[in-house]
Each structure stands twice: as C-alpha cells, then as structure tokens.
Short mmCIF file of C-alpha atoms in Angstrom, two decimals:
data_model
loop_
_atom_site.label_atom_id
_atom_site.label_comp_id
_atom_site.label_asym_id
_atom_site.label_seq_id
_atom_site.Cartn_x
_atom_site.Cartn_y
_atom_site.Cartn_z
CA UNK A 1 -4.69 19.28 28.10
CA UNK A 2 -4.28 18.43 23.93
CA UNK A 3 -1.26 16.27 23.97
CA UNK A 4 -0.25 17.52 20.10
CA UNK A 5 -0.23 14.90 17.24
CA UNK A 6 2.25 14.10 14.75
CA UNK A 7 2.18 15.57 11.45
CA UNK A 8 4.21 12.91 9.92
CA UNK A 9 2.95 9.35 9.72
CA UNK A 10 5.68 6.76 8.79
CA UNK A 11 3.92 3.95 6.16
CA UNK A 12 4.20 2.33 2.99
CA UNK A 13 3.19 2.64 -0.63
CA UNK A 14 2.57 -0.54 -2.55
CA UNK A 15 2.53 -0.56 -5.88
CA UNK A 16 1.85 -3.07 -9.32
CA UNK A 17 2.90 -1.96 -12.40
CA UNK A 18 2.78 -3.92 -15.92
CA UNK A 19 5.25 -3.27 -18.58
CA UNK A 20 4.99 -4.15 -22.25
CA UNK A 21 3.94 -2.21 -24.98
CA UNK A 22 3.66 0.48 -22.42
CA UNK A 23 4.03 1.05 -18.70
CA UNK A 24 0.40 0.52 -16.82
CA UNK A 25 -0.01 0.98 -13.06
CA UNK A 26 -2.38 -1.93 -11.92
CA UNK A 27 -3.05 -1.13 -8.21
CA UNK A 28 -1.61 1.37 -5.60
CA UNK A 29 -2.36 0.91 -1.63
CA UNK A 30 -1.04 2.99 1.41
CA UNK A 31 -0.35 0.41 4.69
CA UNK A 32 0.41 1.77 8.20
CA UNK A 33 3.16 -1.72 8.57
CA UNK A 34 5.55 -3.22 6.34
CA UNK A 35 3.80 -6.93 7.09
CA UNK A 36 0.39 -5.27 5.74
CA UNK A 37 3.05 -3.92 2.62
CA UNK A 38 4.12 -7.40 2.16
CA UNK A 39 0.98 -9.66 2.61
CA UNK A 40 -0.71 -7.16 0.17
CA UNK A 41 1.78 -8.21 -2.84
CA UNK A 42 1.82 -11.86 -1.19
CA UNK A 43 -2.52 -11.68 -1.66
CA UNK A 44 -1.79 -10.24 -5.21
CA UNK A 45 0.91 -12.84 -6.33
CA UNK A 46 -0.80 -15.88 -5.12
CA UNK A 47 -3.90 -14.82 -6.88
CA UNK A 48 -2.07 -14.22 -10.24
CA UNK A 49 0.12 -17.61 -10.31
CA UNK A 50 -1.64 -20.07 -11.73
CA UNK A 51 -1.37 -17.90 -14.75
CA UNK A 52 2.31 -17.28 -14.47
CA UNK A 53 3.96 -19.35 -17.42
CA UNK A 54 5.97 -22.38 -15.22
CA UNK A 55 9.62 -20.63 -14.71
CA UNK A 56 7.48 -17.35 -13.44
CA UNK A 57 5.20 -19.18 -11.55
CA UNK A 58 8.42 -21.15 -10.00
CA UNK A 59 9.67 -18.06 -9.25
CA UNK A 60 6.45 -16.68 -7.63
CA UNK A 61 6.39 -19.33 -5.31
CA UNK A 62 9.96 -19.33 -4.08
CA UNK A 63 8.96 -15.90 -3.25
CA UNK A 64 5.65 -16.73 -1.50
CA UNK A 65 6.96 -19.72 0.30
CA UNK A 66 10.60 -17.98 1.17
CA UNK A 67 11.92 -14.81 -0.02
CA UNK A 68 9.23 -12.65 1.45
CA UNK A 69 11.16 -12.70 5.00
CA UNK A 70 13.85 -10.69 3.68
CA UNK A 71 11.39 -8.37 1.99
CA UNK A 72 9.43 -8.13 5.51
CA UNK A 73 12.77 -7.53 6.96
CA UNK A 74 14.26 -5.23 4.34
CA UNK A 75 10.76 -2.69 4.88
CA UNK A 76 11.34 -2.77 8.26
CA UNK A 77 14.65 -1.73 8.40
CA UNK A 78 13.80 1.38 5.71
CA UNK A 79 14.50 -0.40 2.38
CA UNK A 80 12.37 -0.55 -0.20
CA UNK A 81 11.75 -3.88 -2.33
CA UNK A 82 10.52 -4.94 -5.50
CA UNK A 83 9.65 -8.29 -7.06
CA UNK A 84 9.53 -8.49 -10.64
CA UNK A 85 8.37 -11.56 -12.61
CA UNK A 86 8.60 -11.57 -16.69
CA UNK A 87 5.27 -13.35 -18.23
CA UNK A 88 5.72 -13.63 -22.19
CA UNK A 89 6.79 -10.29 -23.05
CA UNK A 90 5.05 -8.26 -20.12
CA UNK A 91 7.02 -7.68 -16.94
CA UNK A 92 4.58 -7.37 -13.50
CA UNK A 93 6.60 -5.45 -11.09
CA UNK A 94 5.31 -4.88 -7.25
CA UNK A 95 7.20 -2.00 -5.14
CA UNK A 96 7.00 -1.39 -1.27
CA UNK A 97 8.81 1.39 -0.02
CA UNK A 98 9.19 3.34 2.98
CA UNK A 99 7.10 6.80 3.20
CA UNK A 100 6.24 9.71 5.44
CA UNK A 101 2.42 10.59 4.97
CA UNK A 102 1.24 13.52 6.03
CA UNK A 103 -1.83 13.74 8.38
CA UNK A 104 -5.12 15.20 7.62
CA UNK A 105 -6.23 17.24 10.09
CA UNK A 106 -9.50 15.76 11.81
CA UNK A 107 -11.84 16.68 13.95
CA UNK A 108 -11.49 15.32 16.80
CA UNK A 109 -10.18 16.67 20.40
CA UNK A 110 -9.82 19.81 18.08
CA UNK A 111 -11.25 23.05 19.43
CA UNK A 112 -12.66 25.07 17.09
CA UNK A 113 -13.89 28.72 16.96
CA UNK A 114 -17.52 29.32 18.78
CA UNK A 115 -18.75 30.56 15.22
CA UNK A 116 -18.29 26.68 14.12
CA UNK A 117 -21.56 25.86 16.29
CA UNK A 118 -23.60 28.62 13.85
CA UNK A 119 -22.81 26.88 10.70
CA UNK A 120 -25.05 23.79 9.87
CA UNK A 121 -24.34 23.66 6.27
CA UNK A 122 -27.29 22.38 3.79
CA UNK A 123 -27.86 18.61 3.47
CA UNK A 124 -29.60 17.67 0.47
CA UNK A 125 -30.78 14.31 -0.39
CA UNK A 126 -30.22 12.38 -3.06
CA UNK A 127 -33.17 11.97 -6.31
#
C-alpha cells in the first residue's frame, strides 16, 4: 500500500544581499534544517572577514563565536533572522527564514499508466 507523501516541505531560504549604489543579491540556498540555514551564513561570514574593516569584522566575530545560538534558536522556533554588517558604504545583509516548499512530484513508488512503458523518448548525444 502507497503510504501518501506530503506536499508541503517545511525549510529555509538563505539569502546575501549587498546594498550600495544599488541592491545586488549575492547568493540564495534552500536548506531542509535551520543549523544547515545557519552554518551556511556562518561558512559565508568567516570567509568574508578578514576583509571586513575592524568594527565590522569585530562584529562578525561576536556573531560567529556567540550570537549565532540565538539565530539557530530563533529558526527553529519559526523566526526569521538577519545579520547585517556595514563595510564602507555597502551594507552585506544575510536572511534565513522559515518556508514551506512545495514538492516535486518524483518518480518513485508512483504508478503510472501502462502506456508509460511505450514511450522511450529519443536520446541524442552530445557533438
């Protein structure tokens, strides 16, 4: 018997954003847990401090070494977060929040029509 699936997936959208002389969105990611949504901006952070100016980079590191418990904790309990950090006149602002994704359908333990079978499609290689 097909136990059926859910069609909502609970996750998390990351985000980076830059702002200056205009808004720019530097990276995007979809995470199944908010410790994934976290260490993603933690991986992101660390690798962009030592080119923070010192007060940003002082503040980068609180957050690294600290602060991102409560963000961890905040996710988990439905909250989104952001950490913002203001380099010169260009504000880098991560975002985790909360989502519902919606699945894909997949094939597998799917049973499709008997006319599936008949259909091989055309598989050309590549020149």
């Amino acid at each position: 018997m097909n136990h059926p699936t859910p069609v909502l997936l609970r996750g998390y959208q990351c985000k980076c954003h830059t702002s200056g002389d205009a808004t720019t969105l530097l990276g995007s990611i979809d995470v199944e847990t908010a410790s994934q949504a976290v260490r993603w901006i933690r991986v992101a952070v660390r690798t962009l401090s030592p080119a923070l100016n010192s007060e940003a980079f002082e503040e980068t590191w609180q957050w690294l070494l600290e602060d991102h418990h409560d963000a961890l904790q905040a996710l988990v309990q439905g909250e989104p977060i952001t950490l913002t950090l203001q380099q010169g006149p260009t504000t880098i602002q991560w975002t985790a929040r909360p989502v519902q994704f919606l699945k894909l359908t997949t094939r597998k333990g799917i049973n499709f029509p008997a006319c599936t079978e008949e259909y091989t499609g055309h598989t050309r290689q590549r020149e």
